[in-house]
Short mmCIF file of C-alpha atoms in Angstrom, two decimals:
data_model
loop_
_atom_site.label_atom_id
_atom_site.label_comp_id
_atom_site.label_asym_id
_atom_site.label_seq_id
_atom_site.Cartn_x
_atom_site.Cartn_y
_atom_site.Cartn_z
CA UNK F 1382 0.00 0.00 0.00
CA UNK F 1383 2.73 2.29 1.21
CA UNK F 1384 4.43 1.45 -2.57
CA UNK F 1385 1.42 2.16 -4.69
CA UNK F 1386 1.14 5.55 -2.48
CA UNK F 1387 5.07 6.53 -3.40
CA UNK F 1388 4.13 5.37 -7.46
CA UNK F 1389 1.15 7.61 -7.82
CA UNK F 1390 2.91 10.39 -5.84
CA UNK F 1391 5.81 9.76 -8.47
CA UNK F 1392 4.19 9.98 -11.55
CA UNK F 1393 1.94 13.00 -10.29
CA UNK F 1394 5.56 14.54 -10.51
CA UNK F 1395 6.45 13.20 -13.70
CA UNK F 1396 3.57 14.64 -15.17
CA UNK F 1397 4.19 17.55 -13.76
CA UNK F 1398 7.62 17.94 -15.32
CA UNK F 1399 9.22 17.69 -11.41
CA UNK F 1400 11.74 14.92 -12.94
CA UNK F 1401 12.15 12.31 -15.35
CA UNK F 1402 10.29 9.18 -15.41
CA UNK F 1403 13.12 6.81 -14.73
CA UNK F 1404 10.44 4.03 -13.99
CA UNK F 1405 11.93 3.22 -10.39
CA UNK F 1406 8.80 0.70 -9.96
CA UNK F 1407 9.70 -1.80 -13.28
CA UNK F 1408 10.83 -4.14 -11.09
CA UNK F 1409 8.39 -3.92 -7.78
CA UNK F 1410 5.40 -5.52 -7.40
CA UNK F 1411 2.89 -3.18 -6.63
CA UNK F 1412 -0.58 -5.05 -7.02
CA UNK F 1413 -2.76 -6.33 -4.44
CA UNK F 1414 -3.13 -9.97 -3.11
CA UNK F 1415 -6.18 -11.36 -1.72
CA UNK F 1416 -6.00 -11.66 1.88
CA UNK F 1417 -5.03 -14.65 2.71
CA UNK F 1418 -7.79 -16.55 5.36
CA UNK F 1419 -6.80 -16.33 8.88
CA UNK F 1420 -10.42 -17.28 10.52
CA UNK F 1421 -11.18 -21.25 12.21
CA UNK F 1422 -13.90 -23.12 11.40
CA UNK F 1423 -16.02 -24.13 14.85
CA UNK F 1424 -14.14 -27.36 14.50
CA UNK F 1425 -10.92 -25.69 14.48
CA UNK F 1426 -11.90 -24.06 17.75
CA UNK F 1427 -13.58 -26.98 18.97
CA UNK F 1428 -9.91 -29.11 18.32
CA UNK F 1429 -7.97 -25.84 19.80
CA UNK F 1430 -9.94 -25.26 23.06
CA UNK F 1431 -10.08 -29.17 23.69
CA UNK F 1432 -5.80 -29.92 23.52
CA UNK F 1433 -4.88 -31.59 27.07
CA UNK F 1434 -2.80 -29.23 28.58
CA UNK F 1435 -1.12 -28.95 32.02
CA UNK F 1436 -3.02 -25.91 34.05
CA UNK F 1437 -0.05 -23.59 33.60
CA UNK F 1438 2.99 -23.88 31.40
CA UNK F 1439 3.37 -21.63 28.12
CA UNK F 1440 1.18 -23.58 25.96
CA UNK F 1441 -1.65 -23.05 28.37
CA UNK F 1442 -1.33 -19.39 28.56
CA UNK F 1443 -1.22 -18.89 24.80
CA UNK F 1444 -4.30 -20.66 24.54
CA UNK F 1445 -5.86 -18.67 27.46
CA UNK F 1446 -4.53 -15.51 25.41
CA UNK F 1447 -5.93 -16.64 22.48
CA UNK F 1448 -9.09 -17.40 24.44
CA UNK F 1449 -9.34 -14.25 25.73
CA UNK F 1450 -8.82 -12.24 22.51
CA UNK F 1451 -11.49 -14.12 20.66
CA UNK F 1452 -13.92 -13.14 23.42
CA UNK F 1453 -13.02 -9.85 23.75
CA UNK F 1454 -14.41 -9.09 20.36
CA UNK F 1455 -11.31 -9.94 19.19
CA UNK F 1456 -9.16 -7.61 20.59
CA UNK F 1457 -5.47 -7.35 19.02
CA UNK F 1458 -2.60 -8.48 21.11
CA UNK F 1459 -1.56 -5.20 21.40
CA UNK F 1460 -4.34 -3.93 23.04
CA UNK F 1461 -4.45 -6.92 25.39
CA UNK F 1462 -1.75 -6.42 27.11
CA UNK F 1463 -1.99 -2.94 27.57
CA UNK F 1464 -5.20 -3.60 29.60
CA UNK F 1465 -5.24 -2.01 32.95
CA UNK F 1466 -6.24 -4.42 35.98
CA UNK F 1467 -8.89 -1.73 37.25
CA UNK F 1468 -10.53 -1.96 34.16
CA UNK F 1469 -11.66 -5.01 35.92
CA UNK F 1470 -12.91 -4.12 38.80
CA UNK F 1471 -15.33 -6.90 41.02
CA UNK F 1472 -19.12 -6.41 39.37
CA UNK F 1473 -17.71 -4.44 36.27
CA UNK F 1474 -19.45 -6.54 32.95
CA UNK F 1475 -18.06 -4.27 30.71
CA UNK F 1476 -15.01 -3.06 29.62
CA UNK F 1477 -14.26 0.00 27.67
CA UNK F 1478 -11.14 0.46 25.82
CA UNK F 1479 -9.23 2.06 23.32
CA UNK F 1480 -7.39 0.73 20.03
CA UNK F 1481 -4.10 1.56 19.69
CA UNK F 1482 -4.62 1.57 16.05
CA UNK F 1483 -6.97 3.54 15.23
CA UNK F 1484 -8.28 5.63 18.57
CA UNK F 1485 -11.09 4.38 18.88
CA UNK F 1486 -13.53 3.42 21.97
CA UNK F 1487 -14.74 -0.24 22.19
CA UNK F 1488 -17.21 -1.66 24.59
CA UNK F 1489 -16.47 -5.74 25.70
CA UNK F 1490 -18.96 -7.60 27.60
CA UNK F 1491 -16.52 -9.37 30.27
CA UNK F 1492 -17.86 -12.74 30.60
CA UNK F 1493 -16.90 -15.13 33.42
CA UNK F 1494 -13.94 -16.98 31.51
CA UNK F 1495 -12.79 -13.68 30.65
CA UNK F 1496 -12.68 -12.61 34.13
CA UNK F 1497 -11.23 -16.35 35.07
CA UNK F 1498 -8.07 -15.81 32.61
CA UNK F 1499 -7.26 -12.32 33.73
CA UNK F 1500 -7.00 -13.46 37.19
CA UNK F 1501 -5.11 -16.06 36.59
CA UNK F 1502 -2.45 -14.26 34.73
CA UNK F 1503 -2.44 -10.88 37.03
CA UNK F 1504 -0.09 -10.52 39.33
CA UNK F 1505 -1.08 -8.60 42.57
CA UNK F 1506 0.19 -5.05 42.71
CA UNK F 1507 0.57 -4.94 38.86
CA UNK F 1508 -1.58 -2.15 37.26
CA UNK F 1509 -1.49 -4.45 33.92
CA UNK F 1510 -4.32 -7.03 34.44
CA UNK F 1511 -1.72 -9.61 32.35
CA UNK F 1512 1.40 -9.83 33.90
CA UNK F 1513 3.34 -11.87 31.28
CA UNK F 1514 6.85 -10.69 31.56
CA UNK F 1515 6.70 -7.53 29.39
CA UNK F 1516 8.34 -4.31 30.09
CA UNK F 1517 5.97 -1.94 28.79
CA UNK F 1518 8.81 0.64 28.72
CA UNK F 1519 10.58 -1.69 25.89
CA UNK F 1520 8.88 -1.96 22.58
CA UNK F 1521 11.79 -4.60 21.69
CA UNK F 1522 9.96 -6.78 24.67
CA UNK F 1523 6.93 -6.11 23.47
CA UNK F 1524 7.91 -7.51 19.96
CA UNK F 1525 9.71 -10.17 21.84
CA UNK F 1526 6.32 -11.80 23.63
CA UNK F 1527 4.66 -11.40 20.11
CA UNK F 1528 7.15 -13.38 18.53
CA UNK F 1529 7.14 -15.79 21.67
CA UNK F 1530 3.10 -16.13 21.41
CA UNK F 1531 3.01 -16.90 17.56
CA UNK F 1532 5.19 -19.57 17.92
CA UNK F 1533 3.27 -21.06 20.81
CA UNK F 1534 0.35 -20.65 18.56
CA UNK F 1535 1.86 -22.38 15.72
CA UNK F 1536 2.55 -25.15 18.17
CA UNK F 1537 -0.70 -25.53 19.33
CA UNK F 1538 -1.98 -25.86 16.49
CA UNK F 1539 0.10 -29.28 15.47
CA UNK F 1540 -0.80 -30.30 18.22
CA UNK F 1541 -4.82 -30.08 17.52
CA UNK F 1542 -4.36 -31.25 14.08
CA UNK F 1543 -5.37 -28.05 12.69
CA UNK F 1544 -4.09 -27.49 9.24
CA UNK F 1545 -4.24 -23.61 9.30
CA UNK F 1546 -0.94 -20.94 10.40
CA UNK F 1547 -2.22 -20.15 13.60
CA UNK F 1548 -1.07 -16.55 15.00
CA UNK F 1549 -1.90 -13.81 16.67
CA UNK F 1550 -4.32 -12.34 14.39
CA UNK F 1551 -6.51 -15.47 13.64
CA UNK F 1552 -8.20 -14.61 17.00
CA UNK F 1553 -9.61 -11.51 15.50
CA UNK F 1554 -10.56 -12.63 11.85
CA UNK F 1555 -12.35 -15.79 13.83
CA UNK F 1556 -14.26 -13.27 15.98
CA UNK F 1557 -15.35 -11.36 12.58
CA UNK F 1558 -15.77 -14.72 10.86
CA UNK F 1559 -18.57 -15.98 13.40
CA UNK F 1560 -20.27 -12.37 13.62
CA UNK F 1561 -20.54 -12.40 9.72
CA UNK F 1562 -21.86 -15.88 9.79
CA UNK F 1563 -24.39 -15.26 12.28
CA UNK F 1564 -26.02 -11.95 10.64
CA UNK F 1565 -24.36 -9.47 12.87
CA UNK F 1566 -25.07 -6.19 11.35
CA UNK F 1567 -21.82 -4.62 9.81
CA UNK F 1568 -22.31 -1.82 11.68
CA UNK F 1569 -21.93 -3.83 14.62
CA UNK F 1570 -19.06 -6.02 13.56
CA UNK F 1571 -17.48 -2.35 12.60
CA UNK F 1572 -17.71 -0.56 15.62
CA UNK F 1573 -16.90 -4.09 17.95
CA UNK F 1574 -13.46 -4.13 16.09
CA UNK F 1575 -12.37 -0.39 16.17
CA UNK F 1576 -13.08 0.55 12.82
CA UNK F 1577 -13.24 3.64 11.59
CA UNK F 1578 -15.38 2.86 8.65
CA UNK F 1579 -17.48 0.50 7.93
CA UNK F 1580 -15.80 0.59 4.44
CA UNK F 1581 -13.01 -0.91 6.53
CA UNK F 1582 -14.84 -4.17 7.72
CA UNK F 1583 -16.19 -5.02 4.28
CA UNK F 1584 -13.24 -5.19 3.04
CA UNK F 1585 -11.57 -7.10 5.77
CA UNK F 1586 -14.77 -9.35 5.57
CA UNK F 1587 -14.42 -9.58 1.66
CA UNK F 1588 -12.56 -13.21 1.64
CA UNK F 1589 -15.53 -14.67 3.86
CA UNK F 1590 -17.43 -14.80 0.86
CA UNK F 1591 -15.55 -17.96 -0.40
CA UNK F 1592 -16.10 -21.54 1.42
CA UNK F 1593 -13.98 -22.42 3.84
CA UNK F 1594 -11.53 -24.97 3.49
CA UNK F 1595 -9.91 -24.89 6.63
#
């Protein structure tokens, strides 16, 4: 995207008589690829959620992650972990927060499991409600635990025989996936994920229109 932005910018200026067309962009691809399917079937989830696991261990807490981030509408990774622990407050059902992304405000219905995990994974007298070894300070740690829960993910999913790259990001496209199937209205699916427009979710929605072979 940022390439096709930098091509039209440079032949505005070519036909503008700013410089020569030297045709930098022969020789880079510049064309879009359809997105490339990153939601699980109910089966897949089924197969996920169902792995025998020990009750703690680094398997277990990517799932729980994972768990977590499909039921919080899902919520990216990066926004996870930035949750505050008094966003969770006893009695609060919902939580409000905002997307790093794009700014804007999302409302979660905290349901029990949701609750379950983050107490599980908070230490006390942390103000993050997951305390999974990041320093928050240190974007190289954050990028660190990313890298750390992908490949957990990846394991996981060998292990439930699921023939799909599991990562980070399927949570979020599964969330939209089952929304879309059930006849969520866009504009709900929109404003659950932090879109800004609902322009946005069609497009992110677009590949759900093919079966799914996964």
């Amino acid at each position: 995207a940022y390439l096709r932005s930098l091509r039209a910018a440079y032949n505005n200026a070519v036909e503008d008589g700013l410089c020569k067309d030297r045709a930098p962009f022969r020789k880079v691809y510049t064309g879009t690829d359809k997105t490339r399917k990153r939601s699980l079937t109910d089966g897949a989830l089924r197969s996920l959620f169902s792995v025998s696991l020990p009750d703690v261990g680094n398997l277990s807490q990517a799932r729980d992650i994972f768990c977590f981030s499909f039921l919080a509408q899902g919520m990216p990774f990066v926004d996870l972990v930035a949750l505050r622990y008094s966003d969770f407050a006893t009695g609060k059902t919902v939580l409000v927060y905002t997307r790093s992304k794009t700014g804007e405000t999302i409302n979660v219905k905290v349901t029990q499991l949701m609750r379950q995990i983050v107490e599980k994974y908070h230490d006390s007298g942390d103000k993050y409600a997951f305390s999974i070894g990041i320093d928050h300070s240190d974007h190289k740690s954050y990028e660190t635990a990313l890298r750390r829960y992908n490949r957990h993910l990846r394991k996981l999913a060998q292990m439930a025989n699921i023939d799909h790259v599991l990562s980070s990001y399927c949570a979020r496209h599964t969330w939209a996936s089952q929304a879309f199937s059930r006849s969520v209205p866009l504009s709900v699916i929109s404003k659950c994920m932090g879109h800004t427009s609902e322009k946005t979710t069609r497009i992110y929605l677009a590949s759900l229109n093919d079966s799914e072979t996964h």
